[in-house]
Coordinates of N, CA and C in Angstrom, one line a residue:
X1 N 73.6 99.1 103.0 CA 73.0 99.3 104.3 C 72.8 97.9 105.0
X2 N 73.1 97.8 106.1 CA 72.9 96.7 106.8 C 71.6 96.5 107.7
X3 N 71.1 95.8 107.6 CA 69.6 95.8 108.4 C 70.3 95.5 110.2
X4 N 70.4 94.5 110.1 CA 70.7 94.3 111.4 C 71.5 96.0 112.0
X5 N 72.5 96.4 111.8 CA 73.1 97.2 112.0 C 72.0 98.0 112.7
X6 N 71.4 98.7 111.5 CA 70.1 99.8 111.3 C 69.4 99.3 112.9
X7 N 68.5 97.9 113.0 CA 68.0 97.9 113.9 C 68.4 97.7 115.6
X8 N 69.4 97.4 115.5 CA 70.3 97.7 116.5 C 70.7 99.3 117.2
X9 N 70.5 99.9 116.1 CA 70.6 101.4 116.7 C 69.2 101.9 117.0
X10 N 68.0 101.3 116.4 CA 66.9 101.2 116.9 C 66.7 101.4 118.1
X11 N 67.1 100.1 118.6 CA 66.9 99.3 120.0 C 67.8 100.1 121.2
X12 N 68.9 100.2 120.5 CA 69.5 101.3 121.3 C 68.9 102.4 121.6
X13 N 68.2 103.1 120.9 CA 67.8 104.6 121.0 C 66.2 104.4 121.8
X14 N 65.7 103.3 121.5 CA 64.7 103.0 121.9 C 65.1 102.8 123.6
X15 N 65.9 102.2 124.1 CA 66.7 101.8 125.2 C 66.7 103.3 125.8
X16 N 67.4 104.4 125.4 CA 67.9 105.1 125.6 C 66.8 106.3 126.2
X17 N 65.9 106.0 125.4 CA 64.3 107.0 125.8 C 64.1 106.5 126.7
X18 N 63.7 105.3 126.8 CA 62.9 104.5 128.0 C 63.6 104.4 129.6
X19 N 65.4 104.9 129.3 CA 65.7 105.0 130.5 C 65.7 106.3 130.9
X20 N 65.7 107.4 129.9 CA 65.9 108.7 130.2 C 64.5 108.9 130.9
X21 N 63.1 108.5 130.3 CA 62.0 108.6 131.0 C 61.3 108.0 132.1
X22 N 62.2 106.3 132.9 CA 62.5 106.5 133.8 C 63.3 107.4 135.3
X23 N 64.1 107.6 134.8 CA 64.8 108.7 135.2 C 63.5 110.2 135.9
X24 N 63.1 110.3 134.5 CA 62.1 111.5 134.6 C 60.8 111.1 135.8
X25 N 60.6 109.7 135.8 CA 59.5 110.0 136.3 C 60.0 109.6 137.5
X26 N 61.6 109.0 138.0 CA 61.9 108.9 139.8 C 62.0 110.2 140.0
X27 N 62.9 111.2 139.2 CA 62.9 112.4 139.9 C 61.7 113.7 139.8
X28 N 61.0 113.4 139.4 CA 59.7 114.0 139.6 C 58.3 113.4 140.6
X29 N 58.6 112.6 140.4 CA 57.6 112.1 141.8 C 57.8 112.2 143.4
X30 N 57.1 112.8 144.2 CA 56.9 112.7 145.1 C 57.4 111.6 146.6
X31 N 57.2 111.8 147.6 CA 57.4 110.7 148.5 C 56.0 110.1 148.1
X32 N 55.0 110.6 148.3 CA 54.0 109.3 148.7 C 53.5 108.8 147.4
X33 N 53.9 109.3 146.1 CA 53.2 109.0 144.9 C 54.3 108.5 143.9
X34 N 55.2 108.0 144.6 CA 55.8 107.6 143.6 C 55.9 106.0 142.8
X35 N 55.5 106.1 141.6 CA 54.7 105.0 141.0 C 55.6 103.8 140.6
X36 N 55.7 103.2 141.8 CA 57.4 101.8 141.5 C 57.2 100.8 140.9
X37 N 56.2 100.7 139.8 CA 55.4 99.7 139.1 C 56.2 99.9 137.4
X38 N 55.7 101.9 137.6 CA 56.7 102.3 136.2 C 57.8 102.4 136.3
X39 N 58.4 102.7 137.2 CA 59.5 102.7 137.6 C 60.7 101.1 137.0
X40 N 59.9 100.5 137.2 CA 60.6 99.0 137.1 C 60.3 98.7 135.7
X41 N 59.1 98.7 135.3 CA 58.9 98.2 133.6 C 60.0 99.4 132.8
X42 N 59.7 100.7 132.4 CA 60.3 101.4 132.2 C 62.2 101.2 132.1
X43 N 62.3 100.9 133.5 CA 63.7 100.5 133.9 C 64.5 99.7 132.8
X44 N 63.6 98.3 133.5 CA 63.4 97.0 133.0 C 64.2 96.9 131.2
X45 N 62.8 97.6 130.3 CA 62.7 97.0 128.9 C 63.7 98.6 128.7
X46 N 64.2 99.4 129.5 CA 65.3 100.5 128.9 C 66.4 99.6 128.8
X47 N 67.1 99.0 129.9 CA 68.1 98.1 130.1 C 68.1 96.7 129.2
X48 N 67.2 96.6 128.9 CA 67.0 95.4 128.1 C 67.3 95.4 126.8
X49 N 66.5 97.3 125.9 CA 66.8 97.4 124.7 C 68.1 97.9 124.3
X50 N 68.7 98.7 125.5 CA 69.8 99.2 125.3 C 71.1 98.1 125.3
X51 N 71.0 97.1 126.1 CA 72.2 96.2 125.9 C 71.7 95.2 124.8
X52 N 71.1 95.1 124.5 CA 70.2 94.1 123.2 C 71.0 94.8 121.7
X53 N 70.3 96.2 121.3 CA 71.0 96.7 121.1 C 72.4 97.0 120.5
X54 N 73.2 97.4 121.7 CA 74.4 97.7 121.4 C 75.8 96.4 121.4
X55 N 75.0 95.0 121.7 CA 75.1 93.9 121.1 C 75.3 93.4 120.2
X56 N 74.0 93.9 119.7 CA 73.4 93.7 117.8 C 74.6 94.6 117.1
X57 N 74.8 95.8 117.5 CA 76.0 96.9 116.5 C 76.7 95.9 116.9
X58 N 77.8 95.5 117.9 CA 78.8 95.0 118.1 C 79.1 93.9 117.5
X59 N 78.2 93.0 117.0 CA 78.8 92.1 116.6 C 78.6 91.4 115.2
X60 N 77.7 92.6 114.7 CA 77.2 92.6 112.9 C 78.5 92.9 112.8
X61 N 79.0 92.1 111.5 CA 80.3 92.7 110.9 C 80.2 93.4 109.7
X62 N 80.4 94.0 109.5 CA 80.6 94.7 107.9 C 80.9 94.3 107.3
X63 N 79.8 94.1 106.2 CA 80.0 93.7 104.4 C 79.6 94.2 103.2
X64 N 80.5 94.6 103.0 CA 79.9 95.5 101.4 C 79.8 94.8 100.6

């Protein structure tokens, strides 16, 4: 088992919530309540863990 590997899929999946739950909260909010504070952190650290990430898999090599 490769650590790095391992946490790299982490960061991805971690990535992967955090944009899906952006997502959730632009299309559920309103015109006048729509909260562009979460909107942007949310955004932000989804796009950040997800290419972080899928980085980390890419460029761990495999060694048994």
């Amino acid at each position: 088992m490769n650590l790095k590997r391992i946490f790299g899929a982490l960061l991805t999946l971690l990535g992967i919530i955090s944009l899906i739950y952006a997502a959730q909260v632009f299309l559920t909010a309103t015109e006048s309540t729509r909260d562009i504070k979460t909107l942007i952190i949310y955004g932000a650290l989804g796009i950040i863990f997800f290419a972080s990430g899928i980085s980390l898999v890419r460029t761990t090599k495999d060694e048994s």
